[in-house]
Short mmCIF file of C-alpha atoms and ligand atoms in Angstrom, two decimals:
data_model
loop_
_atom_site.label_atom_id
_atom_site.label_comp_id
_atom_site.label_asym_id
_atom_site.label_seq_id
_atom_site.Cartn_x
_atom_site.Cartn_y
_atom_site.Cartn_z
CA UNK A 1 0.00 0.00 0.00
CA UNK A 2 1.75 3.38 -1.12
CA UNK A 3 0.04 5.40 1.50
CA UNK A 4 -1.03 5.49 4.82
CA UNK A 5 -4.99 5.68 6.10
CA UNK A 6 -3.93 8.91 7.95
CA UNK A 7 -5.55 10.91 5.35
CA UNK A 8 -8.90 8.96 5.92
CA UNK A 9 -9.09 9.21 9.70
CA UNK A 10 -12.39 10.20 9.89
CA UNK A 11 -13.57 7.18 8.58
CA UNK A 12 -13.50 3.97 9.65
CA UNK A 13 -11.56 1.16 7.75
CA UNK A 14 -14.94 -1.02 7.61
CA UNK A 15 -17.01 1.85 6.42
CA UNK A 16 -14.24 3.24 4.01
CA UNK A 17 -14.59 -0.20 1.69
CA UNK A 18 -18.27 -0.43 2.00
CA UNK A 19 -18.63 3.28 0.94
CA UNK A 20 -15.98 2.60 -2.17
CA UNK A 21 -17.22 -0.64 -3.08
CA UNK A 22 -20.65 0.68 -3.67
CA UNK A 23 -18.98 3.33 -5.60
CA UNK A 24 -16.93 0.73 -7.72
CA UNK A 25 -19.52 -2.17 -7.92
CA UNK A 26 -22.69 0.13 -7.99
CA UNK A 27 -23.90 -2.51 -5.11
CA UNK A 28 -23.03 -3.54 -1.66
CA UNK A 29 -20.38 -5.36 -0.59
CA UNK A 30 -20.73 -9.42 0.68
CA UNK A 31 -18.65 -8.93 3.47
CA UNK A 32 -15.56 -6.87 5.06
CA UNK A 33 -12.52 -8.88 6.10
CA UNK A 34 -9.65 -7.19 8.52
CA UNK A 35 -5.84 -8.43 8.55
CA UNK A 36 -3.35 -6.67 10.92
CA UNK A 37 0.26 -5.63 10.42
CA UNK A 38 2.32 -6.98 12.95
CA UNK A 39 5.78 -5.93 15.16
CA UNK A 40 8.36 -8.19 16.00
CA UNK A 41 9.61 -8.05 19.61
CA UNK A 42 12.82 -9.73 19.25
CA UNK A 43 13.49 -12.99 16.86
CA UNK A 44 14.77 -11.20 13.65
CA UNK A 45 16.11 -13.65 10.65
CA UNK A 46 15.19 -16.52 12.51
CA UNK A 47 12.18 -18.05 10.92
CA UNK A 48 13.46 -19.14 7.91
CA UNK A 49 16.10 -21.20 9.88
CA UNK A 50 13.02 -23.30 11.77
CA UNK A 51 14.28 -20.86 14.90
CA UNK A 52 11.79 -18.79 17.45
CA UNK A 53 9.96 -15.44 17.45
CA UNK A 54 8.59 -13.39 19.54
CA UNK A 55 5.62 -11.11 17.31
CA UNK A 56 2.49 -9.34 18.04
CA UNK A 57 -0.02 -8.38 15.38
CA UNK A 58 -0.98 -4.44 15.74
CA UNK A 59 -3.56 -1.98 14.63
CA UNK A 60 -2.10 -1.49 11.58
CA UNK A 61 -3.93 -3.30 8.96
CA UNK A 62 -5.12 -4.55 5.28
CA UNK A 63 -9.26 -4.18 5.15
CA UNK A 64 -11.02 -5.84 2.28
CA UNK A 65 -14.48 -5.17 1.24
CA UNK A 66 -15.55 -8.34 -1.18
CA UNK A 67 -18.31 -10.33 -3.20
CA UNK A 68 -18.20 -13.26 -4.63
CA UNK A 69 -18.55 -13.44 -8.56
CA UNK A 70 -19.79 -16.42 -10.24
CA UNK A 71 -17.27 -15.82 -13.38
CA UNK A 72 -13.44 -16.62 -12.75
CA UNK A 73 -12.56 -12.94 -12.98
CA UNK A 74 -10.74 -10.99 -10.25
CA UNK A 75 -11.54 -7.57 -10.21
CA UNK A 76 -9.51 -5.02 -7.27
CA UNK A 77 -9.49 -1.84 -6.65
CA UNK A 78 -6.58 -0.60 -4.47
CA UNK A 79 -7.88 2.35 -2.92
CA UNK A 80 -3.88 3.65 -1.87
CA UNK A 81 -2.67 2.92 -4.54
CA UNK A 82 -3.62 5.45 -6.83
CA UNK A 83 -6.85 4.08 -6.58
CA UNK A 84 -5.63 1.45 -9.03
CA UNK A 85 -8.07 -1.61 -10.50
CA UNK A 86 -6.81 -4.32 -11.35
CA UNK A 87 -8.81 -7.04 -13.22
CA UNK A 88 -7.70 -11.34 -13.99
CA UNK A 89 -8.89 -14.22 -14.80
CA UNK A 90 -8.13 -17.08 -12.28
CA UNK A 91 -7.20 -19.03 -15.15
CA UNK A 92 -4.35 -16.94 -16.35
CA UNK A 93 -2.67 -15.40 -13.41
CA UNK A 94 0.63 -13.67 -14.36
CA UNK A 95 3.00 -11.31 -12.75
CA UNK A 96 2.20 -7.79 -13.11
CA UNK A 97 5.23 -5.56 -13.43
CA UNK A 98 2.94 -2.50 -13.48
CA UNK A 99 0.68 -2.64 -10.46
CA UNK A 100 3.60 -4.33 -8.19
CA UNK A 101 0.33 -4.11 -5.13
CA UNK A 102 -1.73 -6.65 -7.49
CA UNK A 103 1.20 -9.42 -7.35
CA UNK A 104 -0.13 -10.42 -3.68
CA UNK A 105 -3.44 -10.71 -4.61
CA UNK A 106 -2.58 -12.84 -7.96
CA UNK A 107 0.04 -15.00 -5.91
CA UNK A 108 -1.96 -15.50 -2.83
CA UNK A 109 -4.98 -17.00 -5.34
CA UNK A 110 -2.35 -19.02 -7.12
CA UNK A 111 -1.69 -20.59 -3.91
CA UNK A 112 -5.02 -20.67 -2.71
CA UNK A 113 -6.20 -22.65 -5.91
CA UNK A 114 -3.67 -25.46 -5.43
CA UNK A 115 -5.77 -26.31 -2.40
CA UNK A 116 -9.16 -25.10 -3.31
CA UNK A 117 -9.39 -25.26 -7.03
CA UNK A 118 -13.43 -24.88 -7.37
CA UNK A 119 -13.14 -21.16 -6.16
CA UNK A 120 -14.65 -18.95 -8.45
CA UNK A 121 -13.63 -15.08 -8.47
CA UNK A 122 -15.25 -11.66 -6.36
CA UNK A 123 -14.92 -8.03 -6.60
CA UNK A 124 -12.86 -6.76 -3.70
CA UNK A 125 -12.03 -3.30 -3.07
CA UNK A 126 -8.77 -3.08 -0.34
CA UNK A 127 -7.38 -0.17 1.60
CA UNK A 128 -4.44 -0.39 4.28
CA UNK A 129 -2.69 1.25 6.88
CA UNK A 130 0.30 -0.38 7.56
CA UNK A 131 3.29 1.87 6.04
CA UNK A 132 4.86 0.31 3.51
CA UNK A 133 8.57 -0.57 3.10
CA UNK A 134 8.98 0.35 7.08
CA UNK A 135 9.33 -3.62 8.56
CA UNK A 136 5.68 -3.77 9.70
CA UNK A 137 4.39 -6.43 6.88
CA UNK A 138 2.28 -4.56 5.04
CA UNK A 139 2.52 -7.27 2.65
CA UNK A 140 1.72 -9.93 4.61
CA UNK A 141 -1.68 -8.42 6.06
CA UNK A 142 -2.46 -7.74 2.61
CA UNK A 143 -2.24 -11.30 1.53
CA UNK A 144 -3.70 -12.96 4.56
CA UNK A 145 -6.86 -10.43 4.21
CA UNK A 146 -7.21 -11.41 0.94
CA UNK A 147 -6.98 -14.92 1.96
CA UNK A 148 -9.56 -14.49 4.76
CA UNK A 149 -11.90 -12.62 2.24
CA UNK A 150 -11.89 -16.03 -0.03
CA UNK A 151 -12.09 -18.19 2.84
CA UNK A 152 -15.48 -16.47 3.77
CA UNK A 153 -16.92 -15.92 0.14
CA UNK A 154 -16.27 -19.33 -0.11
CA UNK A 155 -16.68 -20.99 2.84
CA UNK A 156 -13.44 -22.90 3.18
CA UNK A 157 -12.26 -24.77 5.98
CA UNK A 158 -8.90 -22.66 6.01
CA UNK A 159 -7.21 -22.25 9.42
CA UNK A 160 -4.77 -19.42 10.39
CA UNK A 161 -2.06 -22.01 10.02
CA UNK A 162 -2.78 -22.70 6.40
CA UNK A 163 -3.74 -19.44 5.56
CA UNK A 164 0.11 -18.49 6.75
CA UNK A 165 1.48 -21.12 5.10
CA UNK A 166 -0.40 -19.80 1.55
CA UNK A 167 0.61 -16.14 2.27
CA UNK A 168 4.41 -17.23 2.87
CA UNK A 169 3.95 -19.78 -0.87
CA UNK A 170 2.72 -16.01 -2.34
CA UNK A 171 5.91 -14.77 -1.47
CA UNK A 172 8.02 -17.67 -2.16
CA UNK A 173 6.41 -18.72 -5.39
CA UNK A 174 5.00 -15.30 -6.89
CA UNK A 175 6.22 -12.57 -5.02
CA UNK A 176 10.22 -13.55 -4.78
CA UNK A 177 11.05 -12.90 -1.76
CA UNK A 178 12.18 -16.36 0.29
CA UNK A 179 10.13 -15.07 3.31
CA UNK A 180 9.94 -17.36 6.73
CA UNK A 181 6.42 -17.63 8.16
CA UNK A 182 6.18 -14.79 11.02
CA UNK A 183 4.47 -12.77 9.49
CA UNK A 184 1.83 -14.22 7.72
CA UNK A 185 1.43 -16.41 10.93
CA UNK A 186 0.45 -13.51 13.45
CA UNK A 187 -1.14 -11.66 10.66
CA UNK A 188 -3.75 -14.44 10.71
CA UNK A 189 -3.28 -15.99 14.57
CA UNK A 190 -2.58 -13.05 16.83
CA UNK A 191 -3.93 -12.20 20.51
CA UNK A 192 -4.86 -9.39 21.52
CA UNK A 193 -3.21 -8.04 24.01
CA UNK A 194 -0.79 -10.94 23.93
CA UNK A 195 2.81 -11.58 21.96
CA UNK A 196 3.11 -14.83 20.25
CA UNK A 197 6.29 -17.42 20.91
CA UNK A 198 5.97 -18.65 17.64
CA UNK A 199 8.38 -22.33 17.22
CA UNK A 200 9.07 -21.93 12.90
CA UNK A 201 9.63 -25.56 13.19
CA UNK A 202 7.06 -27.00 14.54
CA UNK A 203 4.58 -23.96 14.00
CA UNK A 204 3.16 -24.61 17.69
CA UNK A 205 2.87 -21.30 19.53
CA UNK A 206 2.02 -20.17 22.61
CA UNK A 207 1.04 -16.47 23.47
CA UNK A 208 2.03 -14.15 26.88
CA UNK A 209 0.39 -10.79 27.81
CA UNK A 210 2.39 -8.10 27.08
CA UNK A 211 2.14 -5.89 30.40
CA UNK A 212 -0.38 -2.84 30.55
CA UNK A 213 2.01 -0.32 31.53
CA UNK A 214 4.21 -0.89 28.20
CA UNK A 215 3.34 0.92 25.60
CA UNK A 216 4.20 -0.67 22.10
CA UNK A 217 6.46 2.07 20.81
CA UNK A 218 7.20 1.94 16.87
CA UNK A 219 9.15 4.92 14.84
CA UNK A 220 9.47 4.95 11.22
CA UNK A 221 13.14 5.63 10.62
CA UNK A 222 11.86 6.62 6.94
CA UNK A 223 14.93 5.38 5.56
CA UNK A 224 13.92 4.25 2.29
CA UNK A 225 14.75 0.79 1.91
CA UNK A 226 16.88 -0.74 -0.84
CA UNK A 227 17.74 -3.93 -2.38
CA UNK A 228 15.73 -5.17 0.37
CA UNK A 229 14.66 -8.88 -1.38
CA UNK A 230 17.93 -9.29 -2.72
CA UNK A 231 20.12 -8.80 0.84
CA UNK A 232 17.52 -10.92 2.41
CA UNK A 233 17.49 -13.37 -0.17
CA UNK A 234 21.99 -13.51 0.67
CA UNK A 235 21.09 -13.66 4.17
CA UNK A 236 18.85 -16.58 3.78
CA UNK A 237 21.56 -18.65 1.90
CA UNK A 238 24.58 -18.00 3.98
CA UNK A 239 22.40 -19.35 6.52
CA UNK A 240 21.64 -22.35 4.47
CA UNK A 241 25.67 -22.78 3.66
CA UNK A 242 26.13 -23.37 7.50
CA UNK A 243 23.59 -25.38 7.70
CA UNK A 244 24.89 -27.54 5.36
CA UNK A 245 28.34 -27.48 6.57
CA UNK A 246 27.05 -28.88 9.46
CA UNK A 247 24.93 -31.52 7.81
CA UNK A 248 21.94 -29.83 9.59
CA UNK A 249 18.20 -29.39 8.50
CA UNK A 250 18.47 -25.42 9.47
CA UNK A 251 20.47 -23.66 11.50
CA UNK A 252 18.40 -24.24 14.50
CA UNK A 253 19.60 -27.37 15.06
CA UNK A 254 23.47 -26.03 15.55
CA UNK A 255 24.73 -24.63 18.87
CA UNK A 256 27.00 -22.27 19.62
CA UNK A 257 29.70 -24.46 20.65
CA UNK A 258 29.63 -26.70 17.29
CA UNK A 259 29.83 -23.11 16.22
CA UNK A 260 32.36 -21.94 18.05
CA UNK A 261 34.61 -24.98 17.46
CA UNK A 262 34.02 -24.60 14.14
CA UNK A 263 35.32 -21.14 13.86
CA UNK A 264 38.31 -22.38 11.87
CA UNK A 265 36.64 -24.07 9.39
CA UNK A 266 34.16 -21.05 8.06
CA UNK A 267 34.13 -18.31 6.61
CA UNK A 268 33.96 -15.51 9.05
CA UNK A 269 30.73 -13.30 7.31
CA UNK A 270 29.25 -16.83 7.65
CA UNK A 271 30.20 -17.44 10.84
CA UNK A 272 29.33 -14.08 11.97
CA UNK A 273 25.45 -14.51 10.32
CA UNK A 274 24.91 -17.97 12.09
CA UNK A 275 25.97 -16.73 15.62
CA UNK A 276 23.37 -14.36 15.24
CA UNK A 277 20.37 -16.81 14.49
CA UNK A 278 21.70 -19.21 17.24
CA UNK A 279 22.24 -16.50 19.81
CA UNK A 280 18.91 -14.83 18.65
CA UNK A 281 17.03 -18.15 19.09
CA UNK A 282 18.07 -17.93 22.74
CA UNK A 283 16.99 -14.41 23.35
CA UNK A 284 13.58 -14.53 21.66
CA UNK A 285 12.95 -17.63 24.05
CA UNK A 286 14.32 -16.00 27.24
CA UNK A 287 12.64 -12.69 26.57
CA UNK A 288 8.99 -14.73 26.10
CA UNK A 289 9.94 -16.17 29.35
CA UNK A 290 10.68 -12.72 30.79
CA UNK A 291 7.62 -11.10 29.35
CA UNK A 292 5.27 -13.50 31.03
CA UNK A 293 6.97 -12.71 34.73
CA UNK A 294 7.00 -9.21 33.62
CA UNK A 295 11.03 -9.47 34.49
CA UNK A 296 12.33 -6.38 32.40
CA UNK A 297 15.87 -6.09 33.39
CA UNK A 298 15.88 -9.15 31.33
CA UNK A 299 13.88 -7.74 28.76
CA UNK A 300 15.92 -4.71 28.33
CA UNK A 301 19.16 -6.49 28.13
CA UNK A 302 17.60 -9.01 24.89
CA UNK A 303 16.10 -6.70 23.19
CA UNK A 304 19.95 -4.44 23.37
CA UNK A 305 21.85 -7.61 22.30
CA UNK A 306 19.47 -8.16 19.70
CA UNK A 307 20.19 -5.01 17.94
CA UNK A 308 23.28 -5.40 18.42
CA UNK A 309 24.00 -8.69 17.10
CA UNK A 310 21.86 -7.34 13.88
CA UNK A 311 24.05 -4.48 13.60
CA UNK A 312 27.16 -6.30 13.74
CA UNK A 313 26.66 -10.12 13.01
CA UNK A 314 23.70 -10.11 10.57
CA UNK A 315 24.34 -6.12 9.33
CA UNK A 316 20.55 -5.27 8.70
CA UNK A 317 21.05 -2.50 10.57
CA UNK A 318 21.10 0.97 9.25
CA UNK A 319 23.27 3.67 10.94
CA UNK A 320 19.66 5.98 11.20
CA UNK A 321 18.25 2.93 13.24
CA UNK A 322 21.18 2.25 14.94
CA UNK A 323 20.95 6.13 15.77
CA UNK A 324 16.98 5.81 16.84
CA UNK A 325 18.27 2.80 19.36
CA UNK A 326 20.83 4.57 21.20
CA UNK A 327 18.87 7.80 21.69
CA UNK A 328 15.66 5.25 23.14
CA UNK A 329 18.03 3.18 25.05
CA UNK A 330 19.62 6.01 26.44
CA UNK A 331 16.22 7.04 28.13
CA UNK A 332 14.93 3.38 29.02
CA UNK A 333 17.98 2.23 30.24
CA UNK A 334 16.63 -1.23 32.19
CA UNK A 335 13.20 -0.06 32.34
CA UNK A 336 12.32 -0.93 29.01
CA UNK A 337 13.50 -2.37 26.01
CA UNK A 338 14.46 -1.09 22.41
CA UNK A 339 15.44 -2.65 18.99
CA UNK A 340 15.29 -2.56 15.23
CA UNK A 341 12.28 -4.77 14.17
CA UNK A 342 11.86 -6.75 10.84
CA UNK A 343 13.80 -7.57 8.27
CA UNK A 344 16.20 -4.31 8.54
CA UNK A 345 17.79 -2.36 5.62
CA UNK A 346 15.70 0.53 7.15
CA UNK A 347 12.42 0.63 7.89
CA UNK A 348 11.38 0.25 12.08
CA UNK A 349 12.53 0.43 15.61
CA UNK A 350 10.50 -0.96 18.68
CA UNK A 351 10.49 -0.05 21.97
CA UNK A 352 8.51 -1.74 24.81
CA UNK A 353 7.97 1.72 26.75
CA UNK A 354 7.02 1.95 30.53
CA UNK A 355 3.57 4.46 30.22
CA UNK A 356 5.43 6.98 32.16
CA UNK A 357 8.52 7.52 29.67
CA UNK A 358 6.44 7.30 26.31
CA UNK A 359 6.67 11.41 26.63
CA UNK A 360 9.85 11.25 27.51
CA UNK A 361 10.93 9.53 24.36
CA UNK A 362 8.78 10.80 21.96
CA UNK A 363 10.00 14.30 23.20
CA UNK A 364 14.12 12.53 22.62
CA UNK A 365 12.66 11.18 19.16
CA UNK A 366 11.42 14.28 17.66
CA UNK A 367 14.60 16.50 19.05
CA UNK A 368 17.40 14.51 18.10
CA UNK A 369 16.63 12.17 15.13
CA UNK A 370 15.81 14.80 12.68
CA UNK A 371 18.75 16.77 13.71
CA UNK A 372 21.16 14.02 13.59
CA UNK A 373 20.24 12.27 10.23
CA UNK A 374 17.88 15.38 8.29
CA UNK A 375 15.00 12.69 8.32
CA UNK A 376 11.53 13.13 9.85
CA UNK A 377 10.91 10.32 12.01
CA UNK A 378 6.95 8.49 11.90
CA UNK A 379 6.24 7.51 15.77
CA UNK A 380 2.76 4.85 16.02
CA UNK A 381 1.86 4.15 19.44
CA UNK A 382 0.53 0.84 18.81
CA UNK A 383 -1.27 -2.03 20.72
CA UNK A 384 -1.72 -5.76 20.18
CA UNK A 385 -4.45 -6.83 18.60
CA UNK A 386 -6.45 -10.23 16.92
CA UNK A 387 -4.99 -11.92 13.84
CA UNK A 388 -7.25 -11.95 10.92
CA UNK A 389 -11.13 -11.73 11.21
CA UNK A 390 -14.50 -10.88 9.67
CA UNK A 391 -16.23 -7.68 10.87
CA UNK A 392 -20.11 -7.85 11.85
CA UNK A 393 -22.30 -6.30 8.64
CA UNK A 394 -22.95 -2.40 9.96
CA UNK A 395 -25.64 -0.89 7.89
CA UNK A 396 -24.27 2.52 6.75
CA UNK A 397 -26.17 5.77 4.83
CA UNK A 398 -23.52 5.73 2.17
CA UNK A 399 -24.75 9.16 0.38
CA UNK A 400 -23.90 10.58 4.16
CA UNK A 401 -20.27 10.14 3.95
CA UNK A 402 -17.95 12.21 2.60
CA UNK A 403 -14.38 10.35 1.50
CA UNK A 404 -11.42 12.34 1.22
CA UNK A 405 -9.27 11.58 -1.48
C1 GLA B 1 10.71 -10.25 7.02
C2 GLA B 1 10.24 -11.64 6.61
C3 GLA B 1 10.04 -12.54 7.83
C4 GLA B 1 11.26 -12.52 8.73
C5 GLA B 1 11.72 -11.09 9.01
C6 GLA B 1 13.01 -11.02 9.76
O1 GLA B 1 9.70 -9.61 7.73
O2 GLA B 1 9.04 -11.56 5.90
O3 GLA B 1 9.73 -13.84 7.41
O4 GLA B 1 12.30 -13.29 8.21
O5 GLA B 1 11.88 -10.34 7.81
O6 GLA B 1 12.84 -11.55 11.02
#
């Protein structure tokens, strides 16, 4: 999605689609489906080695207003991106290098028809929140809404599980980018209130509160992200190369003292990049341990090492994030906990914020980022909410509401 909702605030998500897809489809709309965004506590680049993370979906999120068609034809209209419509036959889906946005729609359904190959197409008109390019999965929430959407038109049996598993084959398959499963897994299974210890091997998960007097404290670095797929596609396969050195499945299954006697014998960028999954694996563990005894100290001390193993191990890290972390964790010190979040190259930091500082560092945030790096940063104060759902119908007096475009 190329912009943010901001400019619609007055109107609700839900109401926005029903509104536009009477506009577009001169009729109402079947049903409105919601995916969130999520943020990722601590567990970066360890999915995609069968290792552990520690997300929570937020209220930043993909909304889809849709009806089913009894034709093969997929018609969208992408209300934020330059209110866009794109229009294919189920039959014949191809990449579109024009409409990039359309790709997750066409590979999700690809996906989707492996498994369910009687679904016929629907007119779906999407709008989204979640700023793009900034580490939040935009992309995922857009794929597991419009995976919910044809799970309802349809009536499949498709669980949150499966319906991550599809969103992640868009990716793989379509998309191009060798994604792990986090985020389409929270996107569809989140708590709210709650941060999920999500086991990529297994894909068992179990979910802890996060504490009511942390705020979930996310700032854009608006560093515009480059050669994102293809760094993250490198990453991916030096992990792989140790993996293989060791005869192992995934990294997951190495320690750090094979590792570490093993030093010798490997390269030392790919040495550097598995010491980060395996010591990351650890952390996101400990700190899901932590987060359910409310133990901060321990927390805090993760969430540093995190960043800084991403920094220097797994060099995701961007010297404007790196920048963002050091002002934050100069102000939390052991009270709370701050990090880059996501895939890196730009994009997010997150900060689990004791209520009582959030003024304190917004105050640090807007003083000294912009002066230090000439960028404006984006704060969202965010909370945790439910994976992917389908609103209740609300009857609205569409001629009553004005949308700004
Ligand atoms: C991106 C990917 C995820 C995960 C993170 C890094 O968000 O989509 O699968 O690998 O990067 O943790």
């Amino acid at each position: 999605m190329t912009s943010p909702f901001t400019k619609h605030q007055d109107v609700e998500q839900q109401t926005l689609v029903q509104v536009l897809f009477e506009q577009q489809f001169k009729r109402s709309a079947e049903l409105v489906c919601h995916a969130p965004g999520r943020v990722n506590l601590i567990g970066d680049h360890t999915d995609y080695n069968d290792g552990f993370v520690l997300p929570a979906a937020i209220n930043y999120g993909t909304t889809i207003a849709a009806s089913a068609r009894e034709d093969n034809i997929v018609k969208v209209y992408a209300h934020d991106c330059d209110q866009q419509v794109s229009e294919f036959s189920l039959d014949e889906i191809v990449f579109d290098e024009q409409m990039m946005w359309s790709n997750y729609v066409k590979g999700s359904l690809q996906a989707l028809l492996k498994k369910y190959p009687a679904i016929k197409g629907a007119n779906l008109v999407v709008t989204g929140n979640v700023p793009q390019g900034a580490g939040l999965s935009s992309s995922a929430s857009f794929e597991i809404a419009i995976l919910k959407a044809f799970a309802e038109l349809y009536q499949l049996t498709l669980d949150g599980v499966n319906a991550a598993l599809l969103g992640q084959q868009a990716e793989n398959d379509f998309v191009g980018c060798n994604c792990g499963i986090m985020d389409q897994l929270i996107s569809a299974m989140g708590q709210q209130g709650h941060a999920m210890l999500l086991d990529c091997k297994s894909l068992s998960f179990e979910d802890a509160p996060i504490p009511e007097d942390l705020t979930l404290f996310i700032i854009n670095s608006n560093v515009k992200r480059g050669l994102v797929d293809s760094e993250y596609n490198l990453r991916r396969e030096q992990c792989e190369a140790v993996a293989k050195y060791f005869s192992a499945s995934a990294l997951r299954e190495v320690t750090l003292t094979q590792l570490n006697l093993a030093q010798k014998e490997i390269e030392p960028v790919l040495f550097r990049r598995a010491r980060h999954v395996i010591t990351e694996n650890e952390r996101a563990v400990n700190t899901f341990k932590a987060l359910k005894i409310n133990d901060m100290a321990t927390i805090s001390a993760a969430m540093r090492d995190s960043h800084i193993s991403l920094r220097d191990d797994f060099e995701v890290t961007t010297k404007e994030m790196d920048g963002l972390v050091e002002m934050i964790d100069a102000v939390l010190g052991d009270s709370g906990g701050v990090r880059m979040t996501g895939g890196g190259f730009g994009g997010c930091v997150v900060a689990l914020v004791p209520n009582d500082l959030v003024t304190q560092v917004n105050e640090v945030v807007n003083t000294q980022y912009e002066s230090q790096f000439a960028l404006k940063p984006s704060i969202y104060l965010c909370t945790a909410t439910q994976g992917a759902f389908r609103y209740n119908w609300v009857n609205i007096e569409s001629d009553k509401i004005k949308i700004n475009q």
